[in-house]
Coordinates of C-alpha atoms in Angstrom, one line a residue:
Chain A
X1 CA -21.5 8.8 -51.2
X2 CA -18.6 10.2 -52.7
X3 CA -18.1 12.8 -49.8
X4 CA -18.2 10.3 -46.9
X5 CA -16.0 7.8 -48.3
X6 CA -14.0 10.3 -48.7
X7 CA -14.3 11.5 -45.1
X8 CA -13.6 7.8 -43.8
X9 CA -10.5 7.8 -46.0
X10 CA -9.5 10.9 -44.3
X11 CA -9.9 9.7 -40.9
X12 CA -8.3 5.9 -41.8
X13 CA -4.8 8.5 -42.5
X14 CA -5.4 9.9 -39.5
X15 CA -5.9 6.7 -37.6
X16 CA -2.5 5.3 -39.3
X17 CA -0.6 8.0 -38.7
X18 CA -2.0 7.9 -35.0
X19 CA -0.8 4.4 -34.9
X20 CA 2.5 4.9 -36.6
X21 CA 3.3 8.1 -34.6
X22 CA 2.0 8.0 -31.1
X23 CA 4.2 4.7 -30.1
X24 CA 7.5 6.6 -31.6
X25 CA 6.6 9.8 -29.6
X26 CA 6.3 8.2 -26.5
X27 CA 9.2 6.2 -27.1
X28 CA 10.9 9.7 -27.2
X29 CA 9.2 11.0 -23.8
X30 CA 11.0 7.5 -22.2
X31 CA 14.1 9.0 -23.6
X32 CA 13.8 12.3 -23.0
X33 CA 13.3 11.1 -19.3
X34 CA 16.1 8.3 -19.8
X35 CA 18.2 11.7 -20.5
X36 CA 17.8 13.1 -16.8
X37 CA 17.7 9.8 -14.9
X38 CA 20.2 8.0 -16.9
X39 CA 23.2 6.8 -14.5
X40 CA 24.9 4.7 -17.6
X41 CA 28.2 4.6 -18.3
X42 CA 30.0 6.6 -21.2
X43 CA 30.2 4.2 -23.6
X44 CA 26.9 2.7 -23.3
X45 CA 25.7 7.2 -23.9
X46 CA 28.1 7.3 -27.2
X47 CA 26.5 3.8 -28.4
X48 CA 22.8 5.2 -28.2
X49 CA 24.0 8.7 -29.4
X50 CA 24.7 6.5 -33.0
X51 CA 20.9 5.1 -32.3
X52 CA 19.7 8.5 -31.6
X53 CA 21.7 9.8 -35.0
X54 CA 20.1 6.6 -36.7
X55 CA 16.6 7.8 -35.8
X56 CA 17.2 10.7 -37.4
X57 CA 19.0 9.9 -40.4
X58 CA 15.6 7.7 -41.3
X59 CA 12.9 10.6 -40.0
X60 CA 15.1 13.9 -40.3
X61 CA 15.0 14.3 -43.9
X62 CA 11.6 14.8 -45.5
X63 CA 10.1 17.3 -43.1
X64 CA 6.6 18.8 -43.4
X65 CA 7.0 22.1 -44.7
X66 CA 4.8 23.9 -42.3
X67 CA 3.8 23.4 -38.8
X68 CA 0.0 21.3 -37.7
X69 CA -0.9 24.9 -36.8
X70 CA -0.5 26.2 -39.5
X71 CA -1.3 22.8 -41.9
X72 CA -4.4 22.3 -40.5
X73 CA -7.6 23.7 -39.5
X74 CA -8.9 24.4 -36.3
X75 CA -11.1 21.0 -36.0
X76 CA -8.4 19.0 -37.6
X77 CA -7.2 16.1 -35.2
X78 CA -3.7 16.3 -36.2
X79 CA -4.1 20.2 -35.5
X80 CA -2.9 19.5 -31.8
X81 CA 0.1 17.0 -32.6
X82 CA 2.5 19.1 -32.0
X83 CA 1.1 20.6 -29.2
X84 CA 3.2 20.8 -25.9
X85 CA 1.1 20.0 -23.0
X86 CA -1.2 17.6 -25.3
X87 CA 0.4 16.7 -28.5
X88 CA 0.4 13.0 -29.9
X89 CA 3.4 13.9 -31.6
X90 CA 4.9 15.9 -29.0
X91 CA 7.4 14.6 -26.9
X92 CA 8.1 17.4 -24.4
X93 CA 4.2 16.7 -24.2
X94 CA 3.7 14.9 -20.7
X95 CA 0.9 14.7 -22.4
X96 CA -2.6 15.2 -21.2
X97 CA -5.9 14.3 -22.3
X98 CA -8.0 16.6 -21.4
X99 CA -12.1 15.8 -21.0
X100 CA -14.8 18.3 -21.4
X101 CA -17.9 18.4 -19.7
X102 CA -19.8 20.9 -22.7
X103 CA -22.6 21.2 -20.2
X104 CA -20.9 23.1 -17.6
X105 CA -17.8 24.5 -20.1
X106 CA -15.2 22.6 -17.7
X107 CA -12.1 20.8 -18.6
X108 CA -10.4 17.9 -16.2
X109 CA -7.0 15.6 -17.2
X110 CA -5.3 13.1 -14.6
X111 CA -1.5 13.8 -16.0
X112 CA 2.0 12.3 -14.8
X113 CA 5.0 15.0 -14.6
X114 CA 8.1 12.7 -14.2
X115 CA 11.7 14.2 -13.7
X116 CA 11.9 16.1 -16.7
X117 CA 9.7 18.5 -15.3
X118 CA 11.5 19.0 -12.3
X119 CA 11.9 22.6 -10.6
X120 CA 13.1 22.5 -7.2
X121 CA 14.2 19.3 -5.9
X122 CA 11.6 17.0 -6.1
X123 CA 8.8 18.9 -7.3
X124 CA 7.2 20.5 -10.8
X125 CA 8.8 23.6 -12.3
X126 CA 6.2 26.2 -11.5
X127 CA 6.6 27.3 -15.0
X128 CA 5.5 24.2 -16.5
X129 CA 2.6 24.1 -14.2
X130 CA 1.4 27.5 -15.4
X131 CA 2.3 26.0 -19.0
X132 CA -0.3 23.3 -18.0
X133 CA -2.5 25.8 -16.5
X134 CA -2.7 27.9 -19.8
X135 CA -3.3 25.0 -21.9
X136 CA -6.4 23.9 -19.8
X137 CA -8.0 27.5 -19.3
X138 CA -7.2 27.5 -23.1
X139 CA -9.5 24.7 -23.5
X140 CA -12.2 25.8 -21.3
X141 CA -12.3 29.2 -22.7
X142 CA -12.8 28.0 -26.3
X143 CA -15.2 25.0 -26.0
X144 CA -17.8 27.5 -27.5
X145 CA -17.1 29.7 -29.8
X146 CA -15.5 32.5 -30.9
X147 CA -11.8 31.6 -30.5
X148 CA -9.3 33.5 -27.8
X149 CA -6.2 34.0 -27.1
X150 CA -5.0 34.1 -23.8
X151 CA -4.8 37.9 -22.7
X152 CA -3.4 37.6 -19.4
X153 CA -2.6 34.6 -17.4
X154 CA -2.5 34.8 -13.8
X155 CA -1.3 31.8 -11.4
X156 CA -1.1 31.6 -7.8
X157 CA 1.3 28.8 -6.2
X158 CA 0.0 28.1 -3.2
X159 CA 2.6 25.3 -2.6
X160 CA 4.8 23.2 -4.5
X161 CA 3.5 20.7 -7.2
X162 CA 5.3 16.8 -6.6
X163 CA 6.7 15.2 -9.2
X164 CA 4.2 12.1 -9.8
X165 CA 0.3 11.7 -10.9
X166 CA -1.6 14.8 -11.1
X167 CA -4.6 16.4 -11.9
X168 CA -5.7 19.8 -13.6
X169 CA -9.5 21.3 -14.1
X170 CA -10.7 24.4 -15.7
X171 CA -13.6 25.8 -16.2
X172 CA -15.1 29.2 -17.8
X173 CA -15.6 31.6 -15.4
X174 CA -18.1 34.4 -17.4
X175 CA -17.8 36.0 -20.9
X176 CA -18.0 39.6 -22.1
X177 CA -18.1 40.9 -25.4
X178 CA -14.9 39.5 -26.9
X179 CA -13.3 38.4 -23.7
X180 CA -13.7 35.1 -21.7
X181 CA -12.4 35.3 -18.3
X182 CA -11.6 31.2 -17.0
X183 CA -10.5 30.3 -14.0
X184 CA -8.3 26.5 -13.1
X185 CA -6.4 24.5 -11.0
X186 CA -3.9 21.7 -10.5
X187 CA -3.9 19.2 -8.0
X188 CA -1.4 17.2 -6.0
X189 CA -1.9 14.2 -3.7
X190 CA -2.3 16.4 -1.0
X191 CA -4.8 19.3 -2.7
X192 CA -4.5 22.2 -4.6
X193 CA -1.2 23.4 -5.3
X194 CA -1.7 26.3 -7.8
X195 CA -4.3 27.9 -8.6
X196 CA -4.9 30.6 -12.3
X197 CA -6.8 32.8 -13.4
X198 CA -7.2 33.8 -16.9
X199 CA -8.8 36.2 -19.4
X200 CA -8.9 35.7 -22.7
X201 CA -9.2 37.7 -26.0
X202 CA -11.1 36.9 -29.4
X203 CA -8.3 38.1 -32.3
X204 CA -9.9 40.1 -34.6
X205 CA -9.2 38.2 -37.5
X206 CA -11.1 35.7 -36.1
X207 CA -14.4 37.2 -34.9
X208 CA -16.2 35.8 -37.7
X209 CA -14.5 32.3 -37.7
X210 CA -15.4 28.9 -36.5
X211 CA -14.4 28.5 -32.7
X212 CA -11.4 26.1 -32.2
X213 CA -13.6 23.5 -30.3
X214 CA -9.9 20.9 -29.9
X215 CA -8.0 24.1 -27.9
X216 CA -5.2 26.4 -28.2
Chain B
X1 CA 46.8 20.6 -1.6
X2 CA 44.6 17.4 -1.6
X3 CA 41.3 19.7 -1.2
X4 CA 42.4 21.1 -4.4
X5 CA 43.3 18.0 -6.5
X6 CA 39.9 17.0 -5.0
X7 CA 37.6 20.1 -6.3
X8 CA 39.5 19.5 -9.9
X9 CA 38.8 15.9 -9.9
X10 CA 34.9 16.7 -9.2
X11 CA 35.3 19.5 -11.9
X12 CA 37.0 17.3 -14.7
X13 CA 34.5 14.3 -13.5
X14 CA 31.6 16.8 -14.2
X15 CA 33.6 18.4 -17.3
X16 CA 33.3 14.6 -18.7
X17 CA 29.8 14.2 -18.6
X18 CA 29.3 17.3 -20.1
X19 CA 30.9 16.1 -23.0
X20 CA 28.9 12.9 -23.0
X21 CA 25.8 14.2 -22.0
X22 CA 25.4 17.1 -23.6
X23 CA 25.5 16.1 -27.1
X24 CA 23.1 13.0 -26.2
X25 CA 20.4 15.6 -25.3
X26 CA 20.9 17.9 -28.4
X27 CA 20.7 14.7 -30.6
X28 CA 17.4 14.0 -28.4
X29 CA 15.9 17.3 -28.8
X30 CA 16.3 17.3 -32.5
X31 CA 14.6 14.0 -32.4
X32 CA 11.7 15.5 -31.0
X33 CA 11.8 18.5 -33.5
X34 CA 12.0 15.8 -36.3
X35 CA 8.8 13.9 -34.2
X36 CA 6.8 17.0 -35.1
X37 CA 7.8 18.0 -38.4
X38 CA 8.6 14.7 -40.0
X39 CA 7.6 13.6 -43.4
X40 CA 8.8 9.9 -43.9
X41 CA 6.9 7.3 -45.0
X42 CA 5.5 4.7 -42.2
X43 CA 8.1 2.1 -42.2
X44 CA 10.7 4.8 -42.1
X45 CA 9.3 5.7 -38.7
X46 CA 8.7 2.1 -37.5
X47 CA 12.8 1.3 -38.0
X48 CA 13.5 4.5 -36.4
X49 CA 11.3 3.3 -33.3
X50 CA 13.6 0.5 -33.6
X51 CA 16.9 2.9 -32.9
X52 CA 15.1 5.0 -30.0
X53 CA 14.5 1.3 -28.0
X54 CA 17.9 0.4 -28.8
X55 CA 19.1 3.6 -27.9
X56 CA 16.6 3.3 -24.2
X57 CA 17.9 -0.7 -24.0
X58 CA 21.5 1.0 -23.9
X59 CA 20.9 3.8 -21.0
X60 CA 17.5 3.3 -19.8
X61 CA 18.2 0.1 -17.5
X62 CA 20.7 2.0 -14.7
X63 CA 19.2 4.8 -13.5
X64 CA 20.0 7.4 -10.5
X65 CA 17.9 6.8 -7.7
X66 CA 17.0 10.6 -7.2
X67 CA 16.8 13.7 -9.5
X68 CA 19.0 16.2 -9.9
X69 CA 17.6 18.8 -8.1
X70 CA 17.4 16.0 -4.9
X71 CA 21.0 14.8 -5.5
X72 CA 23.2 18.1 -5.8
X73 CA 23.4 21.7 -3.7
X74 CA 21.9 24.9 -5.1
X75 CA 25.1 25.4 -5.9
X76 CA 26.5 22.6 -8.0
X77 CA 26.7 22.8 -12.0
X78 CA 24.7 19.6 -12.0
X79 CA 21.7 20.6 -10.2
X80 CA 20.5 22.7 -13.1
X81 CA 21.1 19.8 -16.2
X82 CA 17.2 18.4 -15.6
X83 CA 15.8 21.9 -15.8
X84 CA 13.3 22.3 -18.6
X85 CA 14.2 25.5 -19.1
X86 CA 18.1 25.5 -18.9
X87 CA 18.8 21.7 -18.7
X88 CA 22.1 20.5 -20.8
X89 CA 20.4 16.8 -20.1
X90 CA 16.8 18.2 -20.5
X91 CA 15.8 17.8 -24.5
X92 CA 12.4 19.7 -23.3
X93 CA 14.5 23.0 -22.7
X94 CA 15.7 24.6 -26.0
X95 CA 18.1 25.3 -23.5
X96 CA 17.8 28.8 -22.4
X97 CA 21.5 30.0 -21.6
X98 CA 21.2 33.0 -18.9
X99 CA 23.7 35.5 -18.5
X100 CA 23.9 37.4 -15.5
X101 CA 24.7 41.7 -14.9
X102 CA 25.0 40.9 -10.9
X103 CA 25.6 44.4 -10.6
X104 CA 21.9 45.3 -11.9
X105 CA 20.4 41.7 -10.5
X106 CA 19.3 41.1 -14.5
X107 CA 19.8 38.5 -16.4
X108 CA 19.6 37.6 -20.3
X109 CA 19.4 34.9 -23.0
X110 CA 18.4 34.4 -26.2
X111 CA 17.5 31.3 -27.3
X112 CA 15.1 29.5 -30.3
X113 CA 12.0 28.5 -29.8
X114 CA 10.9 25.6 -33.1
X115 CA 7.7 23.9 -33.7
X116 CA 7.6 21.6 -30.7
X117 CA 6.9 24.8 -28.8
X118 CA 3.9 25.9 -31.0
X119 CA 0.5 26.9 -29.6
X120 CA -1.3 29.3 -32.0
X121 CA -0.2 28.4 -35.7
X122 CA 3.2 29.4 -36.0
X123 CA 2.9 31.1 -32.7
X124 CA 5.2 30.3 -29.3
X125 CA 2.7 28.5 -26.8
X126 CA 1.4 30.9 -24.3
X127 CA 2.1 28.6 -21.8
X128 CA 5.6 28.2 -22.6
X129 CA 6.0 32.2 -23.3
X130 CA 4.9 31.4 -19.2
X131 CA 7.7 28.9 -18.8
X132 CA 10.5 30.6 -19.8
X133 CA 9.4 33.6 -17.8
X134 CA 9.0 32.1 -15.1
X135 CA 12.6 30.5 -15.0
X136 CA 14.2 34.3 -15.9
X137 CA 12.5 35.9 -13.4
X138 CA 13.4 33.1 -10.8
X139 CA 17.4 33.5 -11.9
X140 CA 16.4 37.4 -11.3
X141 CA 14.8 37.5 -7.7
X142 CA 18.0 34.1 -6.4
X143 CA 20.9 36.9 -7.9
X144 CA 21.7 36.9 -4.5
X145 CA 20.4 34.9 -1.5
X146 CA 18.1 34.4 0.0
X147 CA 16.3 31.7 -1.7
X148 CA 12.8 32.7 -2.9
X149 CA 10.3 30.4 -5.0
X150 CA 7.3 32.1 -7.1
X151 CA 4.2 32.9 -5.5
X152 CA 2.6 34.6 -8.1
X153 CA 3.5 35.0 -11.7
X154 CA 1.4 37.3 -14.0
X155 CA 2.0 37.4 -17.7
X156 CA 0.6 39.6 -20.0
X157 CA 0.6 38.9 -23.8
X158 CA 0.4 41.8 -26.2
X159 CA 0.4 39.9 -29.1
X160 CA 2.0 36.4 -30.3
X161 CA 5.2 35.3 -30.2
X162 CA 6.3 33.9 -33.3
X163 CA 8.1 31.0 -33.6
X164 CA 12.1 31.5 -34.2
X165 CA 14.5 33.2 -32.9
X166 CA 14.0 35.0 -29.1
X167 CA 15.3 36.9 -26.3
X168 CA 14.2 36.4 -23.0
X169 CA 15.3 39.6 -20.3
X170 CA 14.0 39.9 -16.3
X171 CA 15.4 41.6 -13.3
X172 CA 14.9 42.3 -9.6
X173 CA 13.0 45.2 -9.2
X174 CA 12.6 45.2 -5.4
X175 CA 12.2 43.4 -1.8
X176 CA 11.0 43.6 1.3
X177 CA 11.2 41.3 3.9
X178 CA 10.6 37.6 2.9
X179 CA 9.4 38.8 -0.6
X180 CA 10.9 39.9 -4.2
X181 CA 9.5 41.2 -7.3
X182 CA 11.2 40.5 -10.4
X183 CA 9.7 41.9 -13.7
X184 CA 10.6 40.4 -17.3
X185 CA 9.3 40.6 -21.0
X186 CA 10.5 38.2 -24.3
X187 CA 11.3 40.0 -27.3
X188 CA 10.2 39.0 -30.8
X189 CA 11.7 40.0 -34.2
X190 CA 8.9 43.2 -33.7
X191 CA 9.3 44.0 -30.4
X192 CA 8.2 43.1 -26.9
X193 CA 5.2 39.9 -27.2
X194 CA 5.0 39.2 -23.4
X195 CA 5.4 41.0 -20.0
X196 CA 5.3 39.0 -16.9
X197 CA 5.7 39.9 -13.4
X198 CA 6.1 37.4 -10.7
X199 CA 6.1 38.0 -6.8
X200 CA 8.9 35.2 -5.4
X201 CA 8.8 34.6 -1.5
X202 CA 11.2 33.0 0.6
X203 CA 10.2 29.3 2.1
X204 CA 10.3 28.8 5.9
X205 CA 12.7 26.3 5.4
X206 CA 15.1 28.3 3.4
X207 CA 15.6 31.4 5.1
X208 CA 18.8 30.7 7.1
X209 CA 20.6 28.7 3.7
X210 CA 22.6 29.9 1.1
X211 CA 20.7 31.5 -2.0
X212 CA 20.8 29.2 -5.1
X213 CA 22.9 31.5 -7.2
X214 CA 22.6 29.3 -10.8
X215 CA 18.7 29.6 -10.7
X216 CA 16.1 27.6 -9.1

């Protein structure tokens, strides 16, 4: 008795923190895309540089003293909150939520890359769609155990990636002693736009440890 | 005489927002270094939400119609500013700063990488090891014209990339025809953690234009 409600207490942090958190990251992500849309005069910039510095001033302060990686375990939810292609907490997070299908060790997320993300005109930075790429083969290649660590990451563009509403899947390809090799793709409004292949490689200080079921 | 006062008033218009800009988006990308470390208490965090809408009421309501890379040449000093690499109005780029040996077609920056760019505990993502790859190779194989975008980009880790302080290092190694091959590697307080190798091929559309000498 004294284990679960100690459990649900656990998880009623989490879910406040979740509550308190995820609206004030994504207010960031509006602002961080305010910052490369923005046609607003000077003085209106200087007046919500004092908000900006006011934000701060009340969150800046007491910082944790490590990082989720390295606060929490691998299963912990708030593990991924900082997380840059997922993170609750991450602004430079678009982010995604990525679903897994256990049965057949695939990964799929319907994400939104606004101007921020922007390469060449009008379409994604091929380097952020490699970062998404690696993030969801990540996933795929861990939703068993034991953990890996990407190896070598391989992506093919076969055209550019639009700005807009998107989609990425992943899937494990075949495993070998301690690698994985996954393969995955993102997805524009007209098809496939990239395409990667990666293999991925169990650390050995993690051989004998649980698999990182959440991801990277 | 009047082409000339007119290039200076373009530069001192751009100079300007520079000064306006650029300080927004380093306030904005320590709030989203804050977002992931932060300690403070709930209401703390709900009054700072407060400032960020304040701050999006003040330049979220006029916005330019198209993005940067759609509004200015390959050429201009504003095209680059949403980059999420090198962007001074991107808060998702650390920003890298490049600096070009056009005799050797290699360029070099060093740059930080904090906990909003953690994938492994205390580890660089992979995918944004990818990222900032990507971009230096891209500034390595548009040194000179013509224009090429990546085709493929192969990285290989050797081991993590710890968060901190980086360098970043690529170059052209050769080209032929409609193709270029630019090879890179970041560099960690112990020595080389990635390698990546990236094959950058010139678009139909591009071949007859005027390289994009700031990047891509």
């Amino acid at each position: 008795m004294t284990e679960l409600s100690g459990r649900t207490n656990v998880d009623e942090v989490i879910n406040r923190e979740e509550t308190v958190w995820g609206p004030f990251a994504e207010a960031v992500r509006q602002l961080v895309d305010a910052c490369v849309t923005s046609a607003a005069e000077d003085d209106a910039v200087r007046d919500a540089l004092g908000d900006v510095r006011s934000a701060l001033s009340r969150i800046g302060e007491t910082r944790h003293e490590k990082t989720f990686g390295l606060t929490y375990g691998p299963v912990g939810r708030r593990r991924q909150w900082g997380n840059p292609v997922i993170g609750l907490r991450n602004p430079i997070a678009p982010p995604l939520l990525p679903e897994f299908a256990h049965e057949t060790r695939s990964v799929t997320s319907d994400f939104h890359c606004g101007p921020a993300y922007e390469g060449p005109p009008g379409l994604v930075h091929g380097g952020i769609v490699s970062l998404i790429l690696d993030q969801m083969l990540g996933h795929a290649a861990n939703a068993a155990p034991p953990r890996a660590m990407t190896g070598t990451l391989t992506v093919v563009y076969h055209r550019g990636t639009p700005l807009g509403d998107l989609r990425a899947e992943a899937w494990l390809e075949r495993e070998q002693g301690l690698k994985k090799w996954a393969r995955g793709r993102v997805i524009g409004p007209d098809g496939v736009t990239a395409e990667a292949e990666g293999v991925f490689i169990t650390p050995r200080d993690a051989r004998s440890r649980r698999a990182d079921v959440t991801g990277r």
